[in-house]
PDB file of C-alpha atoms and ligand atoms in Angstrom:
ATOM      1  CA  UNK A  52      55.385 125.552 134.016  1.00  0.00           C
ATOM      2  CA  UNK A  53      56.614 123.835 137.167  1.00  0.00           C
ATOM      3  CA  UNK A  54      54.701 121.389 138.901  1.00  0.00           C
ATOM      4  CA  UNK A  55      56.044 122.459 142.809  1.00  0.00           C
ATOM      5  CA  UNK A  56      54.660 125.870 142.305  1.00  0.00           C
ATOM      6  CA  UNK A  57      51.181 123.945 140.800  1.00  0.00           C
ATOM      7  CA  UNK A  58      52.050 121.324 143.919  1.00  0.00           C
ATOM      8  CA  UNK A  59      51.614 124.909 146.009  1.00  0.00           C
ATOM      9  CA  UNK A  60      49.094 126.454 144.523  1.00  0.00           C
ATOM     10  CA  UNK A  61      44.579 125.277 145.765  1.00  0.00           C
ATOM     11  CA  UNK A  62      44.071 123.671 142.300  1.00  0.00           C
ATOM     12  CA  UNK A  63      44.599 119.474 142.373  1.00  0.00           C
ATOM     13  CA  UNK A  64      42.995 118.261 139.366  1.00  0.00           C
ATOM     14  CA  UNK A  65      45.456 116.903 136.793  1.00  0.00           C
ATOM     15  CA  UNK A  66      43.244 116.743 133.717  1.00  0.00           C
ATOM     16  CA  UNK A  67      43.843 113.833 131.061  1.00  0.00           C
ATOM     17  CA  UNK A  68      42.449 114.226 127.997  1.00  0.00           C
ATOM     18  CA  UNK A  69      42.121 111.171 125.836  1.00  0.00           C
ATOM     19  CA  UNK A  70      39.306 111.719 123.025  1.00  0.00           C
ATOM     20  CA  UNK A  71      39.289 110.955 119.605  1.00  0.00           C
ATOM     21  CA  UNK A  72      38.642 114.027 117.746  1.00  0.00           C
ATOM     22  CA  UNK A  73      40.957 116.558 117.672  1.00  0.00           C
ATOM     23  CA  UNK A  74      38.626 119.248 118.136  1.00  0.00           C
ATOM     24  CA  UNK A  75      37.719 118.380 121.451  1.00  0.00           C
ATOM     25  CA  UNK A  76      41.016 118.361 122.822  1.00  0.00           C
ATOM     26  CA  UNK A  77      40.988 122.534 122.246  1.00  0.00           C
ATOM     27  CA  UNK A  78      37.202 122.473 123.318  1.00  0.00           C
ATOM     28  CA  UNK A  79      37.439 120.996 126.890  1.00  0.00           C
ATOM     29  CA  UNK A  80      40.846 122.979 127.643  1.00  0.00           C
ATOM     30  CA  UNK A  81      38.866 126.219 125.971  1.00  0.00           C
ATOM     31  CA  UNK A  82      36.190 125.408 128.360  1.00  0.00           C
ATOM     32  CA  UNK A  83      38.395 125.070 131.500  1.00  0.00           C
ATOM     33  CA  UNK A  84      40.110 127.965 130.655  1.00  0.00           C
ATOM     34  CA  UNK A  85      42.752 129.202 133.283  1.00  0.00           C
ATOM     35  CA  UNK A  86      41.528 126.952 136.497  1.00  0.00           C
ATOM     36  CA  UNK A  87      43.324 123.696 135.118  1.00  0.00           C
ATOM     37  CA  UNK A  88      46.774 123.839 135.210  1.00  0.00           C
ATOM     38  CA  UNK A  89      47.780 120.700 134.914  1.00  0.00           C
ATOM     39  CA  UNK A  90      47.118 118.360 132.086  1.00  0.00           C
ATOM     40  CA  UNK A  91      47.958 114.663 130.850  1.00  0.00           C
ATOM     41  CA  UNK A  92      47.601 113.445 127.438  1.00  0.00           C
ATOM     42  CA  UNK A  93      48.766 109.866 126.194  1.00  0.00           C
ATOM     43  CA  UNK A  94      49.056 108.084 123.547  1.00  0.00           C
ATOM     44  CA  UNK A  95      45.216 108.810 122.255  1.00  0.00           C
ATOM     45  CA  UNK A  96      46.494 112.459 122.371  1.00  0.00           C
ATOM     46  CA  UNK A  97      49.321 111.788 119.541  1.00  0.00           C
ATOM     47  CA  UNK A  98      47.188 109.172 117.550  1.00  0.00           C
ATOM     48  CA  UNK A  99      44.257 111.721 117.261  1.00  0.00           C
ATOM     49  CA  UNK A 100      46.072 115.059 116.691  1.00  0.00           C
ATOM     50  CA  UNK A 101      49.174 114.144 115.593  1.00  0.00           C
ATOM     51  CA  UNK A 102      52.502 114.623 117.037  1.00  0.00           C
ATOM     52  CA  UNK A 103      54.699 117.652 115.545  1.00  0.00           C
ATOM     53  CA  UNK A 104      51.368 119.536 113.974  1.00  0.00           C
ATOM     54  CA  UNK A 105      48.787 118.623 116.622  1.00  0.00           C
ATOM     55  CA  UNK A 106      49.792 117.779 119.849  1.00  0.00           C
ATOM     56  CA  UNK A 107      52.780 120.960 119.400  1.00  0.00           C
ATOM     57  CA  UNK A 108      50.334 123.452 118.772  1.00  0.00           C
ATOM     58  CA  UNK A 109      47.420 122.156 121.360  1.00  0.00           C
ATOM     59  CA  UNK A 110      50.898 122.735 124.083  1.00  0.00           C
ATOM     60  CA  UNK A 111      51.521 126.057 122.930  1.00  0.00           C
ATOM     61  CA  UNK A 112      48.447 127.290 122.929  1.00  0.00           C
ATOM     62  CA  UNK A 113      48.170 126.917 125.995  1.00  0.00           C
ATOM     63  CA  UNK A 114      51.178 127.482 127.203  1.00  0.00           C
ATOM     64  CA  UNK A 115      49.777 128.496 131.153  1.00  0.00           C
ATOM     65  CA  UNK A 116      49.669 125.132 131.491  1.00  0.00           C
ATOM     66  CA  UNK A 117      52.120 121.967 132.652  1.00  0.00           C
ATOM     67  CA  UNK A 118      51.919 118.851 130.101  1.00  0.00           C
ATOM     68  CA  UNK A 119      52.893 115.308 131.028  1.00  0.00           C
ATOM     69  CA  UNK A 120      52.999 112.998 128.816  1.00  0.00           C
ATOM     70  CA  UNK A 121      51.404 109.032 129.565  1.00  0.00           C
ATOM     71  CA  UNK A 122      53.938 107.527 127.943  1.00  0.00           C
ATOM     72  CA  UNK A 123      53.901 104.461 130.172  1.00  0.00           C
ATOM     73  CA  UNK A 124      57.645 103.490 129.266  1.00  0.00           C
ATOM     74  CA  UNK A 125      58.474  99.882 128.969  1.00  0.00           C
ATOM     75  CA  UNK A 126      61.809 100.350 126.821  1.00  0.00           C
ATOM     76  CA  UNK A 127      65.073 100.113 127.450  1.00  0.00           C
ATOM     77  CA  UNK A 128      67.392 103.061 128.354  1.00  0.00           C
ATOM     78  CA  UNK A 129      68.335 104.699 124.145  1.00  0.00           C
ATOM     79  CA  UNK A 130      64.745 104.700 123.276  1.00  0.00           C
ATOM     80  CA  UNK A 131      63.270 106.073 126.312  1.00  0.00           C
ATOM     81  CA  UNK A 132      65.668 108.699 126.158  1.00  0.00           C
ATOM     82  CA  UNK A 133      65.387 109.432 122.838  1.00  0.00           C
ATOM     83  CA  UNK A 134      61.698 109.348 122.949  1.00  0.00           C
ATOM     84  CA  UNK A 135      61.593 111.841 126.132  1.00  0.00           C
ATOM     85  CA  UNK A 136      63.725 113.931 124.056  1.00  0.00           C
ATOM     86  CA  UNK A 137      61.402 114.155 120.894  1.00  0.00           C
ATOM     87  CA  UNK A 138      58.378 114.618 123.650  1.00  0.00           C
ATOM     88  CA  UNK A 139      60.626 117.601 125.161  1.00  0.00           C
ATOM     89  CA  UNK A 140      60.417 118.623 121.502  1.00  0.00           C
ATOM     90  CA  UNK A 141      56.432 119.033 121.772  1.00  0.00           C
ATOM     91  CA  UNK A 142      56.589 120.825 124.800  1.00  0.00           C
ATOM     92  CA  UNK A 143      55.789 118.290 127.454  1.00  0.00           C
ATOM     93  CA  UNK A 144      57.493 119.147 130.972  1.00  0.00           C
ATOM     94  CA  UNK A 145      56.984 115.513 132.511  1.00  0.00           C
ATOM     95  CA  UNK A 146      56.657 112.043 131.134  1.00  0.00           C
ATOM     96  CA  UNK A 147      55.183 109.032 132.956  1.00  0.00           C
ATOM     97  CA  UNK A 148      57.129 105.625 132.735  1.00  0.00           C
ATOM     98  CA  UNK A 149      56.564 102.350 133.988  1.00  0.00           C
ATOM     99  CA  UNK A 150      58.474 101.110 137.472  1.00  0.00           C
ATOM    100  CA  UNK A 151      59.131  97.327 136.485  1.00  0.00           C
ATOM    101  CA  UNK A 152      61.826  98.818 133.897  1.00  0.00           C
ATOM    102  CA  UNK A 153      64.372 100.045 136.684  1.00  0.00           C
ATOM    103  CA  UNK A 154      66.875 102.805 136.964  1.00  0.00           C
ATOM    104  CA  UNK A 155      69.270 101.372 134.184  1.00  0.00           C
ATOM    105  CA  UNK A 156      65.844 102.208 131.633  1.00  0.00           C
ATOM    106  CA  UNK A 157      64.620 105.297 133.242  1.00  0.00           C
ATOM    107  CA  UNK A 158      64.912 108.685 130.664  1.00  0.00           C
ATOM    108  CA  UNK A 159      67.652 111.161 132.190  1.00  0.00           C
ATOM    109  CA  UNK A 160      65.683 113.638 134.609  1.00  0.00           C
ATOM    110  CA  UNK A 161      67.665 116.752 132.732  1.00  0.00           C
ATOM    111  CA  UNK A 162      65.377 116.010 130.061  1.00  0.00           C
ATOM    112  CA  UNK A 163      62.333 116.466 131.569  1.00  0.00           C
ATOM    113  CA  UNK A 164      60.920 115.384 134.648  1.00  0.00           C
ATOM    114  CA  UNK A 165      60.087 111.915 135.502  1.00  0.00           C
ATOM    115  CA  UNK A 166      56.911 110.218 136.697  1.00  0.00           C
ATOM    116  CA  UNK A 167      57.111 106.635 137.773  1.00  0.00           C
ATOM    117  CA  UNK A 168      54.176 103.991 137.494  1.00  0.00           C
ATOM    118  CA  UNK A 169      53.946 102.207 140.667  1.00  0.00           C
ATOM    119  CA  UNK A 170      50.253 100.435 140.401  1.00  0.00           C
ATOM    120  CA  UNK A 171      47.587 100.444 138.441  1.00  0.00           C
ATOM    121  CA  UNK A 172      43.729 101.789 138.900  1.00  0.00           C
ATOM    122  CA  UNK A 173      42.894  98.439 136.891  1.00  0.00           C
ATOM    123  CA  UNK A 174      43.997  94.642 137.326  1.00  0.00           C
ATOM    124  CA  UNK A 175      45.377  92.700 139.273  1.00  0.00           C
ATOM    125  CA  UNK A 176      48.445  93.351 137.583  1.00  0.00           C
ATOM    126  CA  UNK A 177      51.760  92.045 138.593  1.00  0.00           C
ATOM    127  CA  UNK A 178      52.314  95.421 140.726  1.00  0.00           C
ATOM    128  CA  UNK A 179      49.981  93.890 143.373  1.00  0.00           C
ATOM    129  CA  UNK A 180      51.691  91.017 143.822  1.00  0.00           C
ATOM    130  CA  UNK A 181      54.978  92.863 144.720  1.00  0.00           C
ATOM    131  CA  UNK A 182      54.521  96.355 145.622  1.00  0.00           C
ATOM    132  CA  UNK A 183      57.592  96.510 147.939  1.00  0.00           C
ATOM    133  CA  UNK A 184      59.483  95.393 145.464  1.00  0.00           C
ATOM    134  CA  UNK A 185      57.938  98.234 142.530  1.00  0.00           C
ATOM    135  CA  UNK A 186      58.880 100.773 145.454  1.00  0.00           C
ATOM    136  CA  UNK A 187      62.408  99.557 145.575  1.00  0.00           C
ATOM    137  CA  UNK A 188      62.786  99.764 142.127  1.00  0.00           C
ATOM    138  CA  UNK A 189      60.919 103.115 142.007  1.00  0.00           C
ATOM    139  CA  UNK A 190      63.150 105.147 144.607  1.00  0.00           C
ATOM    140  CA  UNK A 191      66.209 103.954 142.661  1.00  0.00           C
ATOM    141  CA  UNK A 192      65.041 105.901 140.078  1.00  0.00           C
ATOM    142  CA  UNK A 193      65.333 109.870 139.292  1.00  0.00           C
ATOM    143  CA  UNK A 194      62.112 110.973 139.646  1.00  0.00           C
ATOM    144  CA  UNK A 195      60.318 114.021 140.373  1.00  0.00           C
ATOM    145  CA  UNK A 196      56.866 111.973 141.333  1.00  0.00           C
ATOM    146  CA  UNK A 197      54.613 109.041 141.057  1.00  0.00           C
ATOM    147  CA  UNK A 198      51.760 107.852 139.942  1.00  0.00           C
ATOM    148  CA  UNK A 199      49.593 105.856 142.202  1.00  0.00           C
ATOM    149  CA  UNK A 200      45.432 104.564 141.716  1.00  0.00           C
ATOM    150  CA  UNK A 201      43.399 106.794 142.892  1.00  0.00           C
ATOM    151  CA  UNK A 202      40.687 104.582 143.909  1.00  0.00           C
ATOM    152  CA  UNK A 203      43.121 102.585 146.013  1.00  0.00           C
ATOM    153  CA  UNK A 204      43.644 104.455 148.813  1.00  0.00           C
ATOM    154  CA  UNK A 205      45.726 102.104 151.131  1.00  0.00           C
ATOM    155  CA  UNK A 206      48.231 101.728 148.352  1.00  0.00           C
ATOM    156  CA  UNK A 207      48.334 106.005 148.186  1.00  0.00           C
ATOM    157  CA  UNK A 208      48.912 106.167 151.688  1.00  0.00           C
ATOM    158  CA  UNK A 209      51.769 103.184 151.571  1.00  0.00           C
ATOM    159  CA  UNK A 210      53.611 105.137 148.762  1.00  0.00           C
ATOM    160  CA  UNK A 211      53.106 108.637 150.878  1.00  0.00           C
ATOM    161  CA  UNK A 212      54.619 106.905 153.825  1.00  0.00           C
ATOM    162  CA  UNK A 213      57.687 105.421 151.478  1.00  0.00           C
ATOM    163  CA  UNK A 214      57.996 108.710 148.917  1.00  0.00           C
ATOM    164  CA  UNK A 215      57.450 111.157 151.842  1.00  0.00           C
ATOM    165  CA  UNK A 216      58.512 114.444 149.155  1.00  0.00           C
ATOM    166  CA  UNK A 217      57.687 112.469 146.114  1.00  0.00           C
ATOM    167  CA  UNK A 218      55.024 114.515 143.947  1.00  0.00           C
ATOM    168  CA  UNK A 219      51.948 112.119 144.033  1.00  0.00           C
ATOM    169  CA  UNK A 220      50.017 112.070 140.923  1.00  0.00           C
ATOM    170  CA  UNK A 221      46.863 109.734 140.878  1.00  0.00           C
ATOM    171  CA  UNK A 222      44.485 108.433 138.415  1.00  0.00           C
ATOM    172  CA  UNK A 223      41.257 106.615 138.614  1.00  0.00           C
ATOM    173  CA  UNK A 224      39.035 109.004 139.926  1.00  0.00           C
ATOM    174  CA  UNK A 225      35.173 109.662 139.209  1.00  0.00           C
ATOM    175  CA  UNK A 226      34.605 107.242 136.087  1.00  0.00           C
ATOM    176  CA  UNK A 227      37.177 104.514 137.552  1.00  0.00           C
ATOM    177  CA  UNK A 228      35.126 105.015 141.364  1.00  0.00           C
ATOM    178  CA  UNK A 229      37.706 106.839 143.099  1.00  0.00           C
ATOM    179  CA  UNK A 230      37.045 109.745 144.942  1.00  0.00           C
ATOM    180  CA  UNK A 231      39.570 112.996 144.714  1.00  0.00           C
ATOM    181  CA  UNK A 232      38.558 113.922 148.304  1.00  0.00           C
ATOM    182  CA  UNK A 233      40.112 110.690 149.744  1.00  0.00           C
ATOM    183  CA  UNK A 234      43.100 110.656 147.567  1.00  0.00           C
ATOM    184  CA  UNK A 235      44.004 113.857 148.916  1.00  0.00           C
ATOM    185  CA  UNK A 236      43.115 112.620 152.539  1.00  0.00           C
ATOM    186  CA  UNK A 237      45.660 109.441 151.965  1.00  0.00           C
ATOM    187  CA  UNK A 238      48.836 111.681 150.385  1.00  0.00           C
ATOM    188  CA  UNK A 239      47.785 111.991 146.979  1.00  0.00           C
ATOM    189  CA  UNK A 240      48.777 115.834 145.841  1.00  0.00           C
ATOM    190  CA  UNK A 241      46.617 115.607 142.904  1.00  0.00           C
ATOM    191  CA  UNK A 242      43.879 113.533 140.998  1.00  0.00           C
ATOM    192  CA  UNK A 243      44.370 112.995 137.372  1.00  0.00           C
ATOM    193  CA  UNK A 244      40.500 113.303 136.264  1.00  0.00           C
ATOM    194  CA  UNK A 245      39.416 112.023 133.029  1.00  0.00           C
ATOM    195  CA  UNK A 246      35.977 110.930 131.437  1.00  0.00           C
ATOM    196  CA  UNK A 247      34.491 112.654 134.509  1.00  0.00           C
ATOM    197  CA  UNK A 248      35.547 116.323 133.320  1.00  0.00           C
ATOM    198  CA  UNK A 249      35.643 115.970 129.610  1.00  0.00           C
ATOM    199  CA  UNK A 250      33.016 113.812 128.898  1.00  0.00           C
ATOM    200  CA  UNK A 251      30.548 115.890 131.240  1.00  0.00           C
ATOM    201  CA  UNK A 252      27.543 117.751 129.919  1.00  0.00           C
ATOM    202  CA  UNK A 253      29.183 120.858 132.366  1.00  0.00           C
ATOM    203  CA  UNK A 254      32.770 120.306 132.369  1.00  0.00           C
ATOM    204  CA  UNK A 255      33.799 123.665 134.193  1.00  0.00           C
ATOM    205  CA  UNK A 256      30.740 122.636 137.225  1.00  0.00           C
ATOM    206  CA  UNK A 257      32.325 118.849 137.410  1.00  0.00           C
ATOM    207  CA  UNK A 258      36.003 120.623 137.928  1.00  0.00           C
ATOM    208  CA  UNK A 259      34.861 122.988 140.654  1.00  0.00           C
ATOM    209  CA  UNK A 260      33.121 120.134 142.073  1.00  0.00           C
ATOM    210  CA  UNK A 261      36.214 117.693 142.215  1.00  0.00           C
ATOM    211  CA  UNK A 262      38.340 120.796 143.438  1.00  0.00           C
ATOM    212  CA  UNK A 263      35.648 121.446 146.135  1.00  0.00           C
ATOM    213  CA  UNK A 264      35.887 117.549 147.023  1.00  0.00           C
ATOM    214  CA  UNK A 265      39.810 117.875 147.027  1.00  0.00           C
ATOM    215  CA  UNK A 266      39.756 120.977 149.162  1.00  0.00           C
ATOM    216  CA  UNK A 267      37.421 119.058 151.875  1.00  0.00           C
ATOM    217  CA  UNK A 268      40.091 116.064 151.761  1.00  0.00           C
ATOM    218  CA  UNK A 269      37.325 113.490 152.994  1.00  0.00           C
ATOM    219  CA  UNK A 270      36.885 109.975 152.137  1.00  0.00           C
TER     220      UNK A 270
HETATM  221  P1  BMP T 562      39.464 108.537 133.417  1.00  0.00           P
HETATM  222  O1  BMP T 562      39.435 109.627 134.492  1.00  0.00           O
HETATM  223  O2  BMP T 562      38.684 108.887 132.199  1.00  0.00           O
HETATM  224  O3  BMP T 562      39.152 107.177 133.964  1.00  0.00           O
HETATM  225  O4  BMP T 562      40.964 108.465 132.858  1.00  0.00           O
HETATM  226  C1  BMP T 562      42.024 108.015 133.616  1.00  0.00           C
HETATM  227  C2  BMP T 562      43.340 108.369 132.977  1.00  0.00           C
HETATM  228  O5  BMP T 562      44.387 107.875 133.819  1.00  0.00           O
HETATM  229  C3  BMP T 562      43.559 107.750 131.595  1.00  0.00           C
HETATM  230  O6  BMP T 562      44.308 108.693 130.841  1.00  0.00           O
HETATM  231  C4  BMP T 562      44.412 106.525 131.870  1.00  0.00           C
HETATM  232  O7  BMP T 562      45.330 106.248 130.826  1.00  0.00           O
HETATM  233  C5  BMP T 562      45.197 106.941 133.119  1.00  0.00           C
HETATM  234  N1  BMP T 562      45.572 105.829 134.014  1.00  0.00           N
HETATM  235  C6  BMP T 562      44.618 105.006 134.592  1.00  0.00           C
HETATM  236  O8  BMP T 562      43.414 105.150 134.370  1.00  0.00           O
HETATM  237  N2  BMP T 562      45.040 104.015 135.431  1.00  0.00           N
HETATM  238  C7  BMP T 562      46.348 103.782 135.706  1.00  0.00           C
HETATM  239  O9  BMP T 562      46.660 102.883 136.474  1.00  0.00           O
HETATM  240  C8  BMP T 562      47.304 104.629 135.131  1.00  0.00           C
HETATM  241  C9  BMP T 562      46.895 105.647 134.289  1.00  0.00           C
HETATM  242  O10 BMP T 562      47.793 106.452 133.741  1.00  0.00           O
END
């Protein structure tokens, strides 16, 4: 899967799935069924089902779909690499690292593509005291997108302004109080959804109701 023809298609729900039993990793995405075609797992994702069993087989059977993985990279440049290589392995097409590592740390973008961490939905962390600078360090890196907090708007539409092609993937909406409607509206391409989808009692409603929201592009 490639996330510009996703980028071009009406859906803009990213959905991250971070549970603790297995089973309801397949049950949510078995629910959802072909309208999701995005999704993020993390590191929940490889403790619960397992890497090379689990996680392997919950990629290939569904294999309709674009994975990123939320690694949320901190290392420096051999073990990123080699980890994006192993997560290649499972079937993931993107990875998410952190900004503050800069270029010299980032994974090569031939192994998969690249997602940098440029603020968080939670904090203060040190992002928000220098921004500018996580931008700087961010378009010196080989990227195919960002991720920015979704229930921050003014920082969405700084990084739309600054990554003007960047794909802009953003968390924090629904259980963390942002809203996918005004995500969209400041430059966000999609929201990475959550608790909101997978912990509903009507998971496929709650997604048409966050695409609906996304389609309106409202705040
Ligand atoms: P939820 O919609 O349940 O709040 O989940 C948000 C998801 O986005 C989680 O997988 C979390 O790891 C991720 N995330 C976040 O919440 N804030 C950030 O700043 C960066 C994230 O990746």
């Amino acid at each position: 899967m490639n996330i510009e023809e996703i980028r071009g298609g009406r859906s803009r729900v990213i959905l991250a799935i971070d549970e603790e039993e297995p089973r309801k990793y397949w049950n949510v995405l078995d629910a959802v069924g072909s309208s999701v075609k995005a999704v993020k797992l993390g590191w929940m994702a490889i403790l619960s089902l397992g890497s090379d069993g689990g996680v392997k087989s919950l990629i290939n059977g569904h294999d309709d779909k674009y994975f990123i993985m939320d690694a949320k990279m901190a290392d420096v440049n051999f073990i990123n690499e080699k980890i994006a290589r192993r997560m290649a392995g499972l079937g993931f097409d993107g990875i998410i690292m952190h900004g503050f590592i800069g270029p010299s740390n980032a994974p090569p973008p031939s192994v998969m593509d690249v997602f940098v961490l440029i603020s968080m939905t939670q904090g203060p962390t040190l992002y928000d005291a220098s921004l500018e600078r996580a931008m700087d360090y961010t378009k010196a890196i080989d990227r195919r997108g960002i991720v920015v907090p979704g229930n921050k708007p003014d920082i969405i539409r700084k990084a739309r302004e600054q990554f003007p092609s960047d794909v802009i993937i953003s968390p924090g909406i629904g259980a963390q109080g942002g809203s996918i409607g005004c995500a969209v509206k400041h430059g966000a391409d999609f929201g990475i959804v959550g608790r909101s989808i997978y912990e509903s009692s009507d998971p496929v409603e709650s997604l048409k109701r966050l695409e609906r929201e996304a389609a309106e592009s409202q705040c």
